[in-house]
């Protein structure tokens, strides 16, 4: 498997810059175009499934940046979608479990007791730890001491 360190560095720089609101849409477009050309030339070896996912995410990236001239012109949903797509591309190209666990995933979650949506971002590793903690809490043995249930 051939991995292009330059492509990886460029993708990582794009993700970091997107989080800082400073990248240019043209930089993202150029990097993704170069990655697609490298994939077509066989310079980046991916499994067929990963290649399909990367191309799908790139189509999403190209669609979003094709509609808006700058990141400032994008609404929050477009920016979240763009950031998630770039994170998935980065994780697929790096091809490691560590990269997959460290990628940020953002989603909207309802605030308890209201109809408001709250944007929640975290790594897959964070979500796994929260799930394990919740499962451990639910599986914890509870013993009722007398008087139990009002008896």
Short mmCIF file of N, CA and C in Angstrom, two decimals:
data_model
loop_
_atom_site.label_atom_id
_atom_site.label_comp_id
_atom_site.label_asym_id
_atom_site.label_seq_id
_atom_site.Cartn_x
_atom_site.Cartn_y
_atom_site.Cartn_z
N UNK A 1 0.84 -1.19 0.00
CA UNK A 1 0.00 0.00 0.00
C UNK A 1 0.88 1.24 0.00
N UNK A 2 0.59 2.11 -0.89
CA UNK A 2 1.34 3.35 -0.97
C UNK A 2 0.52 4.45 -0.32
N UNK A 3 1.12 5.16 0.58
CA UNK A 3 0.46 6.29 1.25
C UNK A 3 1.25 7.53 0.90
N UNK A 4 0.57 8.57 0.57
CA UNK A 4 1.24 9.83 0.24
C UNK A 4 1.26 10.73 1.46
N UNK A 5 2.43 10.90 2.08
CA UNK A 5 2.51 11.76 3.26
C UNK A 5 2.06 13.18 2.97
N UNK A 6 2.33 13.66 1.76
CA UNK A 6 1.95 15.02 1.41
C UNK A 6 0.43 15.18 1.40
N UNK A 7 -0.26 14.19 0.86
CA UNK A 7 -1.72 14.23 0.82
C UNK A 7 -2.28 14.18 2.25
N UNK A 8 -1.70 13.31 3.08
CA UNK A 8 -2.16 13.21 4.46
C UNK A 8 -1.96 14.52 5.21
N UNK A 9 -0.80 15.13 5.00
CA UNK A 9 -0.52 16.40 5.67
C UNK A 9 -1.50 17.48 5.19
N UNK A 10 -1.79 17.48 3.90
CA UNK A 10 -2.71 18.47 3.36
C UNK A 10 -4.12 18.27 3.91
N UNK A 11 -4.56 17.00 4.00
CA UNK A 11 -5.89 16.74 4.55
C UNK A 11 -5.97 17.13 6.02
N UNK A 12 -4.93 16.81 6.77
CA UNK A 12 -4.90 17.18 8.18
C UNK A 12 -4.91 18.69 8.33
N UNK A 13 -4.15 19.39 7.50
CA UNK A 13 -4.12 20.85 7.56
C UNK A 13 -5.49 21.44 7.24
N UNK A 14 -6.19 20.83 6.29
CA UNK A 14 -7.53 21.31 5.94
C UNK A 14 -8.48 21.15 7.11
N UNK A 15 -8.45 20.00 7.78
CA UNK A 15 -9.34 19.77 8.92
C UNK A 15 -9.04 20.74 10.05
N UNK A 16 -7.76 20.95 10.34
CA UNK A 16 -7.37 21.87 11.40
C UNK A 16 -7.77 23.29 11.03
N UNK A 17 -7.53 23.67 9.78
CA UNK A 17 -7.86 25.02 9.35
C UNK A 17 -9.37 25.24 9.35
N UNK A 18 -10.14 24.22 8.99
CA UNK A 18 -11.59 24.36 8.99
C UNK A 18 -12.09 24.63 10.40
N UNK A 19 -11.49 23.98 11.37
CA UNK A 19 -11.89 24.21 12.76
C UNK A 19 -11.56 25.63 13.20
N UNK A 20 -10.56 26.26 12.56
CA UNK A 20 -10.16 27.61 12.93
C UNK A 20 -10.83 28.68 12.07
N UNK A 21 -11.70 28.26 11.13
CA UNK A 21 -12.41 29.18 10.24
C UNK A 21 -11.48 30.01 9.38
N UNK A 22 -10.31 29.51 9.00
CA UNK A 22 -9.40 30.30 8.20
C UNK A 22 -9.11 29.76 6.80
N UNK A 23 -9.53 28.55 6.45
CA UNK A 23 -9.10 28.06 5.14
C UNK A 23 -9.89 28.70 4.01
N UNK A 24 -9.32 28.64 2.88
CA UNK A 24 -10.00 29.12 1.68
C UNK A 24 -10.67 27.93 1.01
N UNK A 25 -11.83 28.17 0.45
CA UNK A 25 -12.56 27.13 -0.23
C UNK A 25 -11.73 26.59 -1.40
N UNK A 26 -10.95 27.45 -2.00
CA UNK A 26 -10.12 27.02 -3.13
C UNK A 26 -9.05 26.02 -2.68
N UNK A 27 -8.52 26.18 -1.48
CA UNK A 27 -7.53 25.25 -0.95
C UNK A 27 -8.15 23.87 -0.76
N UNK A 28 -9.35 23.83 -0.21
CA UNK A 28 -10.05 22.56 -0.01
C UNK A 28 -10.31 21.91 -1.36
N UNK A 29 -10.79 22.70 -2.32
CA UNK A 29 -11.09 22.16 -3.65
C UNK A 29 -9.82 21.60 -4.31
N UNK A 30 -8.71 22.33 -4.21
CA UNK A 30 -7.46 21.88 -4.82
C UNK A 30 -6.96 20.59 -4.17
N UNK A 31 -7.04 20.51 -2.86
CA UNK A 31 -6.56 19.31 -2.16
C UNK A 31 -7.42 18.09 -2.51
N UNK A 32 -8.73 18.27 -2.56
CA UNK A 32 -9.60 17.15 -2.87
C UNK A 32 -9.46 16.73 -4.34
N UNK A 33 -9.25 17.69 -5.22
CA UNK A 33 -9.02 17.37 -6.63
C UNK A 33 -7.73 16.59 -6.78
N UNK A 34 -6.68 16.98 -6.06
CA UNK A 34 -5.40 16.28 -6.11
C UNK A 34 -5.54 14.87 -5.54
N UNK A 35 -6.26 14.73 -4.45
CA UNK A 35 -6.47 13.40 -3.86
C UNK A 35 -7.23 12.50 -4.83
N UNK A 36 -8.24 13.03 -5.48
CA UNK A 36 -9.01 12.23 -6.44
C UNK A 36 -8.13 11.80 -7.61
N UNK A 37 -7.27 12.72 -8.08
CA UNK A 37 -6.36 12.38 -9.17
C UNK A 37 -5.38 11.29 -8.73
N UNK A 38 -4.88 11.39 -7.50
CA UNK A 38 -3.96 10.38 -6.97
C UNK A 38 -4.65 9.03 -6.82
N UNK A 39 -5.91 9.04 -6.42
CA UNK A 39 -6.66 7.78 -6.30
C UNK A 39 -6.87 7.16 -7.68
N UNK A 40 -7.20 7.99 -8.68
CA UNK A 40 -7.41 7.49 -10.04
C UNK A 40 -6.13 6.92 -10.62
N UNK A 41 -4.98 7.51 -10.25
CA UNK A 41 -3.69 7.05 -10.76
C UNK A 41 -3.15 5.86 -9.97
N UNK A 42 -3.81 5.48 -8.89
CA UNK A 42 -3.38 4.35 -8.10
C UNK A 42 -2.27 4.68 -7.11
N UNK A 43 -2.04 5.95 -6.85
CA UNK A 43 -0.98 6.36 -5.92
C UNK A 43 -1.42 6.21 -4.47
N UNK A 44 -2.72 6.22 -4.23
CA UNK A 44 -3.27 6.03 -2.89
C UNK A 44 -4.05 4.73 -2.90
N UNK A 45 -3.56 3.76 -2.16
CA UNK A 45 -4.20 2.44 -2.15
C UNK A 45 -5.26 2.40 -1.05
N UNK A 46 -6.49 2.16 -1.47
CA UNK A 46 -7.60 2.03 -0.53
C UNK A 46 -8.38 0.78 -0.89
N UNK A 47 -9.09 0.24 0.07
CA UNK A 47 -9.98 -0.87 -0.23
C UNK A 47 -11.11 -0.33 -1.10
N UNK A 48 -11.76 -1.17 -1.88
CA UNK A 48 -12.86 -0.68 -2.71
C UNK A 48 -13.94 0.05 -1.89
N UNK A 49 -14.22 -0.48 -0.71
CA UNK A 49 -15.23 0.15 0.14
C UNK A 49 -14.79 1.54 0.59
N UNK A 50 -13.52 1.66 1.03
CA UNK A 50 -13.00 2.96 1.46
C UNK A 50 -12.95 3.94 0.30
N UNK A 51 -12.54 3.45 -0.88
CA UNK A 51 -12.48 4.32 -2.06
C UNK A 51 -13.86 4.86 -2.40
N UNK A 52 -14.87 4.00 -2.32
CA UNK A 52 -16.24 4.43 -2.61
C UNK A 52 -16.70 5.47 -1.60
N UNK A 53 -16.39 5.25 -0.32
CA UNK A 53 -16.77 6.21 0.73
C UNK A 53 -16.05 7.54 0.54
N UNK A 54 -14.75 7.50 0.21
CA UNK A 54 -14.00 8.73 -0.01
C UNK A 54 -14.59 9.51 -1.18
N UNK A 55 -14.91 8.83 -2.26
CA UNK A 55 -15.49 9.52 -3.43
C UNK A 55 -16.86 10.12 -3.08
N UNK A 56 -17.65 9.40 -2.31
CA UNK A 56 -18.96 9.91 -1.90
C UNK A 56 -18.79 11.16 -1.03
N UNK A 57 -17.84 11.10 -0.09
CA UNK A 57 -17.58 12.26 0.76
C UNK A 57 -17.01 13.42 -0.05
N UNK A 58 -16.18 13.13 -1.04
CA UNK A 58 -15.65 14.19 -1.90
C UNK A 58 -16.76 14.84 -2.71
N UNK A 59 -17.71 14.04 -3.18
CA UNK A 59 -18.86 14.61 -3.90
C UNK A 59 -19.62 15.58 -3.00
N UNK A 60 -19.77 15.21 -1.73
CA UNK A 60 -20.43 16.09 -0.76
C UNK A 60 -19.64 17.38 -0.59
N UNK A 61 -18.33 17.25 -0.46
CA UNK A 61 -17.46 18.43 -0.29
C UNK A 61 -17.57 19.33 -1.51
N UNK A 62 -17.46 18.75 -2.71
CA UNK A 62 -17.53 19.56 -3.94
C UNK A 62 -18.89 20.23 -4.09
N UNK A 63 -19.96 19.54 -3.69
CA UNK A 63 -21.29 20.14 -3.78
C UNK A 63 -21.41 21.35 -2.85
N UNK A 64 -20.96 21.19 -1.62
CA UNK A 64 -21.08 22.28 -0.65
C UNK A 64 -20.22 23.47 -1.04
N UNK A 65 -18.97 23.23 -1.40
CA UNK A 65 -18.10 24.37 -1.73
C UNK A 65 -18.42 24.95 -3.10
N UNK A 66 -19.17 24.19 -3.91
CA UNK A 66 -19.60 24.72 -5.20
C UNK A 66 -20.72 25.74 -5.07
N UNK A 67 -21.52 25.59 -4.00
CA UNK A 67 -22.65 26.51 -3.77
C UNK A 67 -22.25 27.78 -3.06
N UNK A 68 -21.21 27.72 -2.22
CA UNK A 68 -20.83 28.87 -1.40
C UNK A 68 -19.41 29.32 -1.74
N UNK A 69 -19.20 30.62 -1.89
CA UNK A 69 -17.88 31.13 -2.26
C UNK A 69 -16.87 31.11 -1.11
N UNK A 70 -17.36 31.08 0.12
CA UNK A 70 -16.45 31.09 1.27
C UNK A 70 -17.09 30.34 2.43
N UNK A 71 -16.27 30.01 3.41
CA UNK A 71 -16.80 29.32 4.58
C UNK A 71 -17.70 30.23 5.40
N UNK A 72 -17.42 31.51 5.39
CA UNK A 72 -18.25 32.45 6.14
C UNK A 72 -19.67 32.51 5.58
N UNK A 73 -19.82 32.21 4.28
CA UNK A 73 -21.15 32.26 3.66
C UNK A 73 -21.97 31.00 3.95
N UNK A 74 -21.34 29.98 4.51
CA UNK A 74 -22.04 28.73 4.80
C UNK A 74 -22.79 28.82 6.12
N UNK A 75 -23.94 28.15 6.17
CA UNK A 75 -24.65 28.07 7.44
C UNK A 75 -24.02 26.97 8.29
N UNK A 76 -24.46 26.83 9.51
CA UNK A 76 -23.82 25.90 10.45
C UNK A 76 -23.97 24.46 9.97
N UNK A 77 -25.11 24.10 9.42
CA UNK A 77 -25.32 22.73 8.95
C UNK A 77 -24.37 22.38 7.81
N UNK A 78 -24.16 23.32 6.89
CA UNK A 78 -23.23 23.08 5.78
C UNK A 78 -21.80 22.92 6.30
N UNK A 79 -21.43 23.74 7.26
CA UNK A 79 -20.08 23.64 7.81
C UNK A 79 -19.88 22.33 8.56
N UNK A 80 -20.89 21.88 9.31
CA UNK A 80 -20.79 20.61 10.03
C UNK A 80 -20.68 19.46 9.03
N UNK A 81 -21.50 19.49 7.99
CA UNK A 81 -21.46 18.44 6.97
C UNK A 81 -20.11 18.43 6.27
N UNK A 82 -19.58 19.61 5.94
CA UNK A 82 -18.28 19.71 5.30
C UNK A 82 -17.18 19.17 6.21
N UNK A 83 -17.20 19.56 7.46
CA UNK A 83 -16.18 19.12 8.40
C UNK A 83 -16.24 17.61 8.60
N UNK A 84 -17.44 17.05 8.75
CA UNK A 84 -17.57 15.60 8.91
C UNK A 84 -17.06 14.85 7.68
N UNK A 85 -17.38 15.35 6.49
CA UNK A 85 -16.91 14.69 5.26
C UNK A 85 -15.39 14.73 5.18
N UNK A 86 -14.78 15.87 5.51
CA UNK A 86 -13.31 15.96 5.48
C UNK A 86 -12.68 15.05 6.53
N UNK A 87 -13.29 14.92 7.68
CA UNK A 87 -12.78 14.03 8.72
C UNK A 87 -12.83 12.57 8.27
N UNK A 88 -13.94 12.17 7.63
CA UNK A 88 -14.06 10.79 7.15
C UNK A 88 -13.04 10.51 6.05
N UNK A 89 -12.83 11.48 5.16
CA UNK A 89 -11.83 11.31 4.10
C UNK A 89 -10.45 11.13 4.73
N UNK A 90 -10.12 11.98 5.68
CA UNK A 90 -8.83 11.90 6.35
C UNK A 90 -8.63 10.54 7.01
N UNK A 91 -9.65 10.06 7.72
CA UNK A 91 -9.54 8.77 8.41
C UNK A 91 -9.39 7.63 7.40
N UNK A 92 -10.09 7.69 6.30
CA UNK A 92 -10.00 6.63 5.30
C UNK A 92 -8.64 6.62 4.63
N UNK A 93 -8.11 7.78 4.32
CA UNK A 93 -6.81 7.85 3.64
C UNK A 93 -5.69 7.43 4.58
N UNK A 94 -5.79 7.85 5.84
CA UNK A 94 -4.77 7.43 6.81
C UNK A 94 -4.89 5.94 7.07
N UNK A 95 -6.12 5.44 7.05
CA UNK A 95 -6.36 4.01 7.15
C UNK A 95 -5.95 3.37 8.46
N UNK A 96 -6.07 4.08 9.54
CA UNK A 96 -5.72 3.49 10.82
C UNK A 96 -6.90 3.56 11.77
N UNK A 97 -6.93 2.67 12.71
CA UNK A 97 -7.99 2.66 13.72
C UNK A 97 -7.89 3.90 14.59
N UNK A 98 -6.65 4.33 14.86
CA UNK A 98 -6.44 5.52 15.70
C UNK A 98 -7.04 6.74 15.01
N UNK A 99 -6.83 6.89 13.71
CA UNK A 99 -7.39 8.03 12.98
C UNK A 99 -8.90 7.97 12.99
N UNK A 100 -9.46 6.78 12.89
CA UNK A 100 -10.91 6.62 12.90
C UNK A 100 -11.49 6.99 14.26
N UNK A 101 -10.80 6.62 15.34
CA UNK A 101 -11.27 6.95 16.69
C UNK A 101 -11.12 8.43 17.01
N UNK A 102 -10.17 9.09 16.39
CA UNK A 102 -9.90 10.50 16.70
C UNK A 102 -10.69 11.48 15.84
N UNK A 103 -11.37 10.99 14.81
CA UNK A 103 -12.09 11.93 13.95
C UNK A 103 -13.28 12.50 14.69
N UNK A 104 -13.52 13.78 14.48
CA UNK A 104 -14.65 14.45 15.11
C UNK A 104 -15.93 14.11 14.36
N UNK A 105 -16.96 13.87 15.12
CA UNK A 105 -18.28 13.63 14.56
C UNK A 105 -19.23 14.59 15.25
N UNK A 106 -19.95 15.36 14.47
CA UNK A 106 -20.90 16.32 15.03
C UNK A 106 -22.32 15.89 14.67
N UNK A 107 -23.22 16.14 15.59
CA UNK A 107 -24.63 15.82 15.35
C UNK A 107 -25.47 16.75 16.20
N UNK A 108 -26.74 16.83 15.84
CA UNK A 108 -27.67 17.62 16.62
C UNK A 108 -28.38 16.71 17.61
N UNK A 109 -28.58 17.20 18.83
CA UNK A 109 -29.21 16.42 19.88
C UNK A 109 -30.25 17.30 20.55
N UNK A 110 -31.39 16.74 20.84
CA UNK A 110 -32.45 17.50 21.51
C UNK A 110 -32.08 17.72 22.97
N UNK A 111 -32.31 18.94 23.43
CA UNK A 111 -32.09 19.27 24.83
C UNK A 111 -33.27 18.71 25.61
N UNK A 112 -33.00 17.98 26.67
CA UNK A 112 -34.05 17.35 27.46
C UNK A 112 -35.03 18.39 27.98
N UNK A 113 -36.30 18.15 27.74
CA UNK A 113 -37.34 19.04 28.23
C UNK A 113 -37.66 20.20 27.31
N UNK A 114 -37.09 20.22 26.11
CA UNK A 114 -37.40 21.31 25.18
C UNK A 114 -37.34 20.78 23.76
N UNK A 115 -37.69 21.66 22.84
CA UNK A 115 -37.64 21.29 21.43
C UNK A 115 -36.38 21.83 20.76
N UNK A 116 -35.50 22.43 21.54
CA UNK A 116 -34.27 23.00 20.99
C UNK A 116 -33.29 21.90 20.61
N UNK A 117 -32.53 22.19 19.55
CA UNK A 117 -31.46 21.30 19.14
C UNK A 117 -30.14 21.90 19.57
N UNK A 118 -29.25 21.05 20.02
CA UNK A 118 -27.94 21.49 20.45
C UNK A 118 -26.91 20.74 19.61
N UNK A 119 -25.91 21.45 19.09
CA UNK A 119 -24.84 20.83 18.33
C UNK A 119 -23.85 20.20 19.30
N UNK A 120 -23.65 18.88 19.15
CA UNK A 120 -22.74 18.14 20.02
C UNK A 120 -21.66 17.52 19.14
N UNK A 121 -20.41 17.83 19.44
CA UNK A 121 -19.29 17.28 18.69
C UNK A 121 -18.40 16.48 19.63
N UNK A 122 -17.84 15.44 19.11
CA UNK A 122 -16.92 14.62 19.89
C UNK A 122 -16.31 13.55 19.02
N UNK A 123 -15.26 12.95 19.52
CA UNK A 123 -14.62 11.88 18.76
C UNK A 123 -15.38 10.58 18.96
N UNK A 124 -15.16 9.65 18.08
CA UNK A 124 -15.79 8.34 18.21
C UNK A 124 -15.34 7.68 19.50
N UNK A 125 -14.10 7.91 19.87
CA UNK A 125 -13.56 7.37 21.12
C UNK A 125 -14.34 7.90 22.32
N UNK A 126 -14.65 9.22 22.31
CA UNK A 126 -15.44 9.81 23.39
C UNK A 126 -16.83 9.18 23.46
N UNK A 127 -17.45 8.99 22.32
CA UNK A 127 -18.79 8.40 22.28
C UNK A 127 -18.78 6.96 22.78
N UNK A 128 -17.72 6.21 22.42
CA UNK A 128 -17.61 4.83 22.89
C UNK A 128 -17.46 4.77 24.41
N UNK A 129 -16.64 5.68 24.97
CA UNK A 129 -16.45 5.70 26.42
C UNK A 129 -17.75 6.06 27.13
N UNK A 130 -18.50 7.01 26.59
CA UNK A 130 -19.78 7.39 27.20
C UNK A 130 -20.77 6.22 27.14
N UNK A 131 -20.78 5.51 26.03
CA UNK A 131 -21.66 4.36 25.90
C UNK A 131 -21.29 3.27 26.91
N UNK A 132 -19.98 3.02 27.07
CA UNK A 132 -19.54 2.01 28.03
C UNK A 132 -19.89 2.41 29.46
N UNK A 133 -19.75 3.69 29.78
CA UNK A 133 -20.10 4.18 31.11
C UNK A 133 -21.58 4.03 31.39
N UNK A 134 -22.42 4.35 30.40
CA UNK A 134 -23.87 4.21 30.57
C UNK A 134 -24.25 2.74 30.73
N UNK A 135 -23.60 1.88 29.93
CA UNK A 135 -23.89 0.45 30.03
C UNK A 135 -23.48 -0.10 31.39
N UNK A 136 -22.32 0.32 31.89
CA UNK A 136 -21.84 -0.14 33.19
C UNK A 136 -22.80 0.31 34.30
N UNK A 137 -23.33 1.54 34.17
CA UNK A 137 -24.28 2.04 35.17
C UNK A 137 -25.56 1.21 35.16
N UNK A 138 -26.05 0.89 33.97
CA UNK A 138 -27.30 0.12 33.88
C UNK A 138 -27.12 -1.32 34.34
N UNK A 139 -25.92 -1.87 34.16
CA UNK A 139 -25.68 -3.25 34.55
C UNK A 139 -25.29 -3.40 36.02
N UNK A 140 -25.10 -2.28 36.70
CA UNK A 140 -24.70 -2.31 38.10
C UNK A 140 -25.82 -2.92 38.94
N UNK A 141 -25.46 -3.83 39.83
CA UNK A 141 -26.43 -4.50 40.69
C UNK A 141 -26.94 -3.51 41.74
N UNK A 142 -28.24 -3.47 41.89
CA UNK A 142 -28.85 -2.60 42.87
C UNK A 142 -29.58 -3.47 43.90
N UNK A 143 -29.25 -3.28 45.12
CA UNK A 143 -29.88 -4.06 46.19
C UNK A 143 -30.71 -3.10 47.03
N UNK A 144 -31.93 -3.49 47.21
CA UNK A 144 -32.85 -2.65 47.97
C UNK A 144 -32.77 -3.08 49.44
N UNK A 145 -32.55 -2.11 50.32
CA UNK A 145 -32.51 -2.40 51.74
C UNK A 145 -33.88 -2.15 52.34
N UNK A 146 -34.28 -2.95 53.33
CA UNK A 146 -35.60 -2.75 53.96
C UNK A 146 -35.71 -1.37 54.56
N UNK A 147 -36.79 -0.72 54.61
CA UNK A 147 -38.03 -1.10 53.92
C UNK A 147 -37.89 -0.80 52.43
N UNK A 148 -38.19 -1.76 51.63
CA UNK A 148 -38.01 -1.68 50.18
C UNK A 148 -39.34 -1.35 49.52
N UNK A 149 -39.35 -0.43 48.61
CA UNK A 149 -40.53 -0.01 47.86
C UNK A 149 -41.68 0.39 48.80
N UNK A 150 -41.36 1.04 49.88
CA UNK A 150 -42.38 1.52 50.79
C UNK A 150 -42.92 0.45 51.70
N UNK A 151 -42.35 -0.71 51.75
CA UNK A 151 -42.85 -1.82 52.61
C UNK A 151 -42.13 -1.86 53.91
#
